[in-house]
CSV table of C-alpha atoms in Angstrom, one decimal:
chain,number,residue,atom,x,y,z
A,20,UNK,CA,0.0,0.0,0.0
A,21,UNK,CA,1.3,3.5,-0.9
A,22,UNK,CA,1.4,5.8,2.1
A,23,UNK,CA,-0.4,9.1,1.5
A,24,UNK,CA,2.1,12.0,1.4
A,25,UNK,CA,1.7,15.8,1.5
A,26,UNK,CA,2.4,18.0,-1.5
A,27,UNK,CA,6.0,19.3,-1.7
A,28,UNK,CA,6.5,22.4,0.4
A,29,UNK,CA,9.2,25.1,0.3
A,30,UNK,CA,12.4,24.3,2.1
A,31,UNK,CA,12.5,25.4,5.8
A,32,UNK,CA,14.8,27.9,7.5
A,33,UNK,CA,18.4,26.7,8.1
A,34,UNK,CA,17.8,26.1,11.8
A,35,UNK,CA,14.1,25.5,12.5
A,36,UNK,CA,12.8,25.2,16.1
A,37,UNK,CA,11.5,21.8,17.1
A,38,UNK,CA,9.4,22.0,20.3
A,39,UNK,CA,9.0,18.7,22.2
A,40,UNK,CA,6.1,18.0,24.4
A,41,UNK,CA,8.1,16.0,26.9
A,42,UNK,CA,7.6,12.6,28.5
A,43,UNK,CA,10.1,10.6,30.4
A,44,UNK,CA,12.5,9.4,29.0
A,45,UNK,CA,12.9,12.1,26.4
A,46,UNK,CA,13.5,11.3,22.7
A,47,UNK,CA,17.0,10.8,21.5
A,48,UNK,CA,17.4,13.4,18.8
A,49,UNK,CA,21.2,13.7,18.6
A,50,UNK,CA,21.1,13.4,14.8
A,51,UNK,CA,19.4,16.8,14.7
A,52,UNK,CA,22.3,18.6,16.5
A,53,UNK,CA,23.2,21.7,14.5
A,54,UNK,CA,20.2,21.1,12.2
A,55,UNK,CA,17.4,22.1,14.5
A,56,UNK,CA,17.0,24.1,17.7
A,57,UNK,CA,15.4,21.6,20.2
A,58,UNK,CA,13.2,23.1,22.9
A,59,UNK,CA,11.1,21.4,25.5
A,60,UNK,CA,7.7,22.1,27.0
A,61,UNK,CA,5.2,20.5,29.4
A,62,UNK,CA,1.5,21.1,29.7
A,63,UNK,CA,2.1,24.3,31.7
A,64,UNK,CA,4.4,25.9,29.2
A,65,UNK,CA,3.1,24.5,25.9
A,66,UNK,CA,0.7,27.4,25.0
A,67,UNK,CA,3.5,30.0,25.7
A,68,UNK,CA,6.0,28.2,23.4
A,69,UNK,CA,3.9,27.0,20.6
A,70,UNK,CA,3.8,30.3,18.6
A,71,UNK,CA,7.6,30.3,18.4
A,72,UNK,CA,8.0,26.7,17.1
A,73,UNK,CA,8.2,25.5,13.5
A,74,UNK,CA,7.6,21.9,14.5
A,75,UNK,CA,5.9,20.2,17.4
A,76,UNK,CA,6.8,16.7,18.4
A,77,UNK,CA,4.2,15.3,20.7
A,78,UNK,CA,6.4,12.8,22.6
A,79,UNK,CA,3.9,12.6,25.5
A,80,UNK,CA,1.2,10.9,23.5
A,81,UNK,CA,-0.9,10.4,26.6
A,82,UNK,CA,-1.3,14.1,27.1
A,83,UNK,CA,-4.3,16.2,25.9
A,84,UNK,CA,-2.4,19.5,26.4
A,85,UNK,CA,-2.2,20.2,22.7
A,86,UNK,CA,-6.0,20.5,22.5
A,87,UNK,CA,-6.1,23.2,25.2
A,88,UNK,CA,-2.9,25.0,24.1
A,89,UNK,CA,-3.2,25.2,20.3
A,90,UNK,CA,-3.2,28.9,19.3
A,91,UNK,CA,-6.0,30.3,17.2
A,92,UNK,CA,-4.9,33.1,14.9
A,93,UNK,CA,-1.3,34.0,14.6
A,94,UNK,CA,2.0,32.1,14.5
A,95,UNK,CA,1.9,28.3,15.1
A,96,UNK,CA,3.9,25.2,14.1
A,97,UNK,CA,3.6,24.2,10.5
A,98,UNK,CA,3.9,20.6,11.3
A,99,UNK,CA,2.9,18.4,14.3
A,100,UNK,CA,4.1,14.8,14.7
A,101,UNK,CA,2.8,12.5,17.4
A,102,UNK,CA,4.7,9.5,18.6
A,103,UNK,CA,1.6,7.4,18.5
A,104,UNK,CA,-0.8,5.8,16.0
A,105,UNK,CA,-3.9,7.5,17.4
A,106,UNK,CA,-4.4,11.2,17.1
A,107,UNK,CA,-7.6,11.8,19.0
A,108,UNK,CA,-5.6,13.2,22.0
A,109,UNK,CA,-4.5,16.2,20.0
A,110,UNK,CA,-7.0,16.9,17.3
A,111,UNK,CA,-9.1,19.8,18.7
A,112,UNK,CA,-11.2,22.1,16.5
A,113,UNK,CA,-8.4,24.7,16.3
A,114,UNK,CA,-5.7,22.3,15.1
A,115,UNK,CA,-8.2,20.5,12.8
A,116,UNK,CA,-9.2,23.7,11.1
A,117,UNK,CA,-5.6,25.1,10.7
A,118,UNK,CA,-3.2,24.5,7.8
A,119,UNK,CA,-0.8,22.7,10.0
A,120,UNK,CA,0.2,19.3,8.8
A,121,UNK,CA,-0.2,16.4,11.3
A,122,UNK,CA,1.6,13.1,11.0
A,123,UNK,CA,1.6,10.0,13.2
A,124,UNK,CA,3.8,7.0,14.0
A,125,UNK,CA,2.1,4.6,11.7
A,126,UNK,CA,4.3,1.7,10.9
A,127,UNK,CA,6.1,1.4,14.2
A,128,UNK,CA,3.5,-0.5,16.2
A,129,UNK,CA,2.0,-2.8,13.5
A,130,UNK,CA,4.1,-6.0,14.0
A,131,UNK,CA,4.4,-5.8,17.8
A,132,UNK,CA,0.6,-5.3,18.3
A,133,UNK,CA,-0.2,-8.1,16.0
A,134,UNK,CA,2.1,-10.4,18.0
A,135,UNK,CA,0.4,-9.3,21.2
A,136,UNK,CA,-3.0,-10.1,19.9
A,137,UNK,CA,-1.8,-13.5,18.6
A,138,UNK,CA,-0.4,-14.2,22.1
A,139,UNK,CA,-3.7,-13.3,23.7
A,140,UNK,CA,-5.6,-15.5,21.3
A,141,UNK,CA,-3.3,-18.4,22.1
A,142,UNK,CA,-3.3,-17.8,25.8
A,143,UNK,CA,-7.1,-17.6,25.9
A,144,UNK,CA,-7.6,-20.6,23.7
A,145,UNK,CA,-5.2,-22.6,25.9
A,146,UNK,CA,-6.6,-21.3,29.2
A,147,UNK,CA,-3.2,-20.0,30.3
A,148,UNK,CA,-4.6,-17.4,32.7
A,149,UNK,CA,-6.4,-20.1,34.7
A,150,UNK,CA,-3.3,-22.4,34.5
A,151,UNK,CA,-1.2,-19.7,36.2
A,152,UNK,CA,-3.9,-19.1,38.8
A,153,UNK,CA,-4.1,-22.8,39.6
A,154,UNK,CA,-0.3,-23.0,39.8
A,155,UNK,CA,-0.4,-20.3,42.5
A,156,UNK,CA,-2.9,-22.4,44.4
A,157,UNK,CA,-0.8,-25.6,43.9
A,158,UNK,CA,-3.9,-27.2,42.3
A,159,UNK,CA,-3.5,-30.0,39.7
A,160,UNK,CA,-6.6,-29.6,37.6
A,161,UNK,CA,-6.6,-31.2,34.2
A,162,UNK,CA,-8.7,-29.5,31.5
A,163,UNK,CA,-9.3,-29.6,27.8
A,164,UNK,CA,-8.5,-26.5,25.7
A,165,UNK,CA,-9.4,-25.2,22.2
A,166,UNK,CA,-7.6,-25.5,19.0
A,167,UNK,CA,-6.9,-22.1,17.4
A,168,UNK,CA,-6.6,-23.4,13.8
A,169,UNK,CA,-10.1,-23.6,12.2
A,170,UNK,CA,-11.6,-20.8,14.3
A,171,UNK,CA,-12.9,-17.5,13.0
A,172,UNK,CA,-11.9,-14.0,13.8
A,173,UNK,CA,-13.3,-10.5,13.0
A,174,UNK,CA,-10.8,-7.7,13.1
A,175,UNK,CA,-12.5,-4.3,13.2
A,176,UNK,CA,-10.1,-1.6,11.8
A,177,UNK,CA,-8.5,-2.1,8.4
A,178,UNK,CA,-5.4,0.1,8.8
A,179,UNK,CA,-1.9,-1.2,9.0
A,180,UNK,CA,-2.3,-2.5,12.6
A,181,UNK,CA,-5.6,-4.3,11.7
A,182,UNK,CA,-4.0,-5.8,8.6
A,183,UNK,CA,-1.0,-7.0,10.5
A,184,UNK,CA,-3.2,-8.7,13.1
A,185,UNK,CA,-5.3,-10.3,10.3
A,186,UNK,CA,-2.2,-11.6,8.6
A,187,UNK,CA,-0.8,-13.2,11.8
A,188,UNK,CA,-4.0,-14.8,12.8
A,189,UNK,CA,-4.4,-16.3,9.3
A,190,UNK,CA,-0.9,-17.7,9.8
A,191,UNK,CA,-2.2,-19.5,12.8
A,192,UNK,CA,-5.0,-21.1,10.8
A,193,UNK,CA,-7.7,-18.6,11.8
A,194,UNK,CA,-10.2,-17.6,9.2
A,195,UNK,CA,-10.1,-13.9,9.5
A,196,UNK,CA,-12.5,-11.1,8.2
A,197,UNK,CA,-11.3,-7.5,8.2
A,198,UNK,CA,-13.9,-4.7,8.6
A,199,UNK,CA,-13.2,-1.1,7.6
A,200,UNK,CA,-14.9,2.2,7.2
A,201,UNK,CA,-15.8,1.3,3.6
A,202,UNK,CA,-16.0,-2.0,1.7
A,203,UNK,CA,-13.3,-2.8,-0.8
A,204,UNK,CA,-11.5,-5.9,-2.0
A,205,UNK,CA,-10.4,-7.9,1.1
A,206,UNK,CA,-12.3,-5.6,3.5
A,207,UNK,CA,-15.9,-5.7,4.6
A,208,UNK,CA,-17.9,-2.6,5.2
A,209,UNK,CA,-19.6,-1.6,8.5
A,210,UNK,CA,-22.9,-3.0,7.2
A,211,UNK,CA,-21.5,-6.5,7.5
A,212,UNK,CA,-20.2,-6.1,11.0
A,213,UNK,CA,-23.1,-7.6,13.0
A,214,UNK,CA,-23.2,-10.7,10.7
A,215,UNK,CA,-19.5,-11.2,11.1
A,216,UNK,CA,-19.6,-10.7,14.9
A,217,UNK,CA,-22.3,-13.4,15.2
A,218,UNK,CA,-19.9,-16.0,13.6
A,219,UNK,CA,-16.6,-15.0,15.2
A,220,UNK,CA,-14.7,-16.8,17.9
A,221,UNK,CA,-12.3,-13.9,18.2
A,222,UNK,CA,-13.3,-10.2,17.9
A,223,UNK,CA,-10.5,-7.7,17.8
A,224,UNK,CA,-11.0,-4.0,18.0
A,225,UNK,CA,-8.2,-2.1,16.2
A,226,UNK,CA,-10.1,0.9,14.8
A,227,UNK,CA,-9.2,4.5,15.3
A,228,UNK,CA,-11.3,6.7,17.6
A,229,UNK,CA,-13.8,8.8,15.6
A,230,UNK,CA,-17.4,9.9,16.1
A,231,UNK,CA,-18.4,6.8,14.2
A,232,UNK,CA,-16.5,4.3,16.3
A,233,UNK,CA,-16.9,5.8,19.8
A,234,UNK,CA,-18.8,3.3,21.9
A,235,UNK,CA,-19.3,0.9,19.0
A,236,UNK,CA,-18.9,-2.1,21.2
A,237,UNK,CA,-21.8,-1.9,23.5
A,238,UNK,CA,-24.4,-4.2,25.1
A,239,UNK,CA,-26.1,-4.7,21.7
A,240,UNK,CA,-22.9,-5.7,20.0
A,241,UNK,CA,-21.8,-8.0,22.8
A,242,UNK,CA,-25.3,-9.6,22.6
A,243,UNK,CA,-24.7,-10.3,18.9
A,244,UNK,CA,-21.6,-12.3,19.7
A,245,UNK,CA,-21.5,-16.1,20.3
A,246,UNK,CA,-21.3,-17.3,24.0
A,247,UNK,CA,-18.0,-18.9,23.1
A,248,UNK,CA,-16.5,-15.7,21.7
A,249,UNK,CA,-13.6,-13.7,23.1
A,250,UNK,CA,-13.2,-9.9,22.7
A,251,UNK,CA,-9.8,-8.1,22.5
A,252,UNK,CA,-9.3,-4.3,22.4
A,253,UNK,CA,-6.0,-2.9,21.4
A,254,UNK,CA,-7.4,0.1,19.6
A,255,UNK,CA,-8.7,2.9,21.8
A,256,UNK,CA,-10.4,2.6,25.1
A,257,UNK,CA,-13.4,4.7,24.1
A,258,UNK,CA,-14.3,2.1,21.4
A,259,UNK,CA,-15.9,0.1,24.2
A,260,UNK,CA,-18.6,0.8,26.7
A,261,UNK,CA,-16.8,-0.7,29.6
A,262,UNK,CA,-19.8,-1.2,31.9
A,263,UNK,CA,-21.5,-3.1,29.1
A,264,UNK,CA,-18.5,-5.4,28.5
A,265,UNK,CA,-18.3,-6.1,32.3
A,266,UNK,CA,-22.0,-7.0,32.4
A,267,UNK,CA,-21.6,-9.2,29.3
A,268,UNK,CA,-18.8,-11.1,31.0
A,269,UNK,CA,-20.7,-11.5,34.3
A,270,UNK,CA,-23.7,-12.7,32.4
A,271,UNK,CA,-21.6,-15.0,30.3
A,272,UNK,CA,-22.8,-13.5,27.0
A,273,UNK,CA,-19.3,-14.0,25.8
A,274,UNK,CA,-16.6,-16.3,27.1
A,275,UNK,CA,-13.8,-13.8,27.9
A,276,UNK,CA,-12.1,-10.6,26.9
A,277,UNK,CA,-8.8,-8.8,27.1
A,278,UNK,CA,-8.3,-5.0,27.3
A,279,UNK,CA,-5.0,-3.2,26.7
A,280,UNK,CA,-6.6,0.2,26.4
A,281,UNK,CA,-9.2,1.9,28.6
A,282,UNK,CA,-11.5,4.9,28.7
A,283,UNK,CA,-9.4,6.4,31.5
A,284,UNK,CA,-5.7,5.6,31.9
A,285,UNK,CA,-4.0,4.6,34.0
A,286,UNK,CA,-6.8,2.3,35.3
A,287,UNK,CA,-7.4,3.2,38.9
A,288,UNK,CA,-6.7,0.6,41.6
A,289,UNK,CA,-10.4,0.8,42.7
A,290,UNK,CA,-11.8,0.2,39.2
A,291,UNK,CA,-14.2,-2.8,39.1
A,292,UNK,CA,-12.7,-4.0,35.9
A,293,UNK,CA,-9.8,-5.5,37.8
A,294,UNK,CA,-12.2,-8.2,39.2
A,295,UNK,CA,-14.5,-8.9,36.3
A,296,UNK,CA,-14.5,-12.6,35.6
A,297,UNK,CA,-12.8,-13.7,32.4
A,298,UNK,CA,-11.2,-10.3,31.7
A,299,UNK,CA,-7.5,-9.9,31.1
A,300,UNK,CA,-6.2,-6.4,31.9
A,301,UNK,CA,-2.9,-5.1,30.6
A,302,UNK,CA,-1.5,-1.5,30.9
A,303,UNK,CA,-1.5,-0.2,27.3
A,304,UNK,CA,1.6,-2.1,26.4
A,305,UNK,CA,0.7,-4.1,23.3
A,306,UNK,CA,2.9,-2.1,21.0
A,307,UNK,CA,5.8,-1.4,23.4
A,308,UNK,CA,8.7,-3.8,22.7
A,309,UNK,CA,12.3,-3.3,23.6
A,310,UNK,CA,13.7,-0.3,21.7
A,311,UNK,CA,10.3,1.1,20.7
A,312,UNK,CA,11.2,4.6,21.9
A,313,UNK,CA,14.3,4.7,19.7
A,314,UNK,CA,12.3,3.5,16.7
A,315,UNK,CA,9.8,6.4,17.3
A,316,UNK,CA,12.7,8.9,17.6
A,317,UNK,CA,14.4,7.6,14.4
A,318,UNK,CA,11.1,7.8,12.5
A,319,UNK,CA,10.7,11.4,13.6
A,320,UNK,CA,14.3,12.3,12.5
A,321,UNK,CA,13.6,10.6,9.1
A,322,UNK,CA,10.4,12.6,8.7
A,323,UNK,CA,12.2,15.8,9.8
A,324,UNK,CA,14.9,15.4,7.1
A,325,UNK,CA,12.1,15.2,4.4
A,326,UNK,CA,10.3,18.2,5.9
A,327,UNK,CA,13.5,20.3,6.1
A,328,UNK,CA,14.2,19.5,2.4
A,329,UNK,CA,10.7,20.5,1.3
A,330,UNK,CA,9.9,16.9,0.4
A,331,UNK,CA,6.4,15.3,1.0
A,332,UNK,CA,5.8,13.9,4.4
A,333,UNK,CA,4.6,10.3,5.0
A,334,UNK,CA,1.8,9.4,7.4
A,335,UNK,CA,-0.2,12.5,6.9
A,336,UNK,CA,-3.4,12.5,8.9
A,337,UNK,CA,-6.7,13.5,7.5
A,338,UNK,CA,-7.6,15.8,10.3
A,339,UNK,CA,-11.3,15.6,9.7
A,340,UNK,CA,-11.4,11.8,9.5
A,341,UNK,CA,-9.0,11.4,12.4
A,342,UNK,CA,-6.6,8.9,10.8
A,343,UNK,CA,-4.2,8.4,7.9
A,344,UNK,CA,-6.4,7.4,4.9
A,345,UNK,CA,-5.4,4.4,2.8
A,346,UNK,CA,-6.0,3.5,-0.8
């Protein structure tokens, strides 16, 4: 698939200012020494420093500070890059309506997240969470588990992450249907979603967060699924109505679920989700493999070199759709 790119733009000043919305540890941008002026901001100083920056690197991709701090009229960065696949945390009306180009970290997380989903599917099919719990109790309890090959999956979200998940599940022998915003060869449209959910053993949410996808997995959708189905969300927490999922698990409408993303993060210690039967909770780590921060920094430097030379940028987000459109 060809990655959408921006039109060519005039070359930038010799030493542009790159403002980094910090997170710990900071990005390693040594390759930009002498080629860019690197400045840093946090949520309290971002609004003051934005008008003086040519580029904003949103390294703290859990922060919503950009929404509040983005200037209206007047100077502003010409390019914003976020070190994440999702962009809902920064796309407020002011930024969406501005001429500023927004890019994301598409491509960094595809393989790791696909591996994580495959690991969850195997773990749930083989009842590994219960095996570990029984080991802690020193209980020898023989059980039968499911074969993964020959089962069916429905992956909701046809971007690079969803496609990588589908490819890996197919390699395990899982018949996999991919659902996207619009139907096209190899991808089902949203009108087919309920039919596919009703037949799936594994339902994987990998869609971006938009007005159309917010809360799409609710009581009705969990009711459509088979009692033997498992649900996995590695997309955005707000895709799921968490209370409805918890109730579906308690009532055994579905067999189990795994959440790596949540409506509010971090998940509070007193959240009832920790104790929902059949639910695996992980702390938004599905794409975070050893060295992932260096990969994100290297990607930004690569993009910066293109931008500084007036070349088209990859991974350009359609700010009204809320994701990088494909072909």
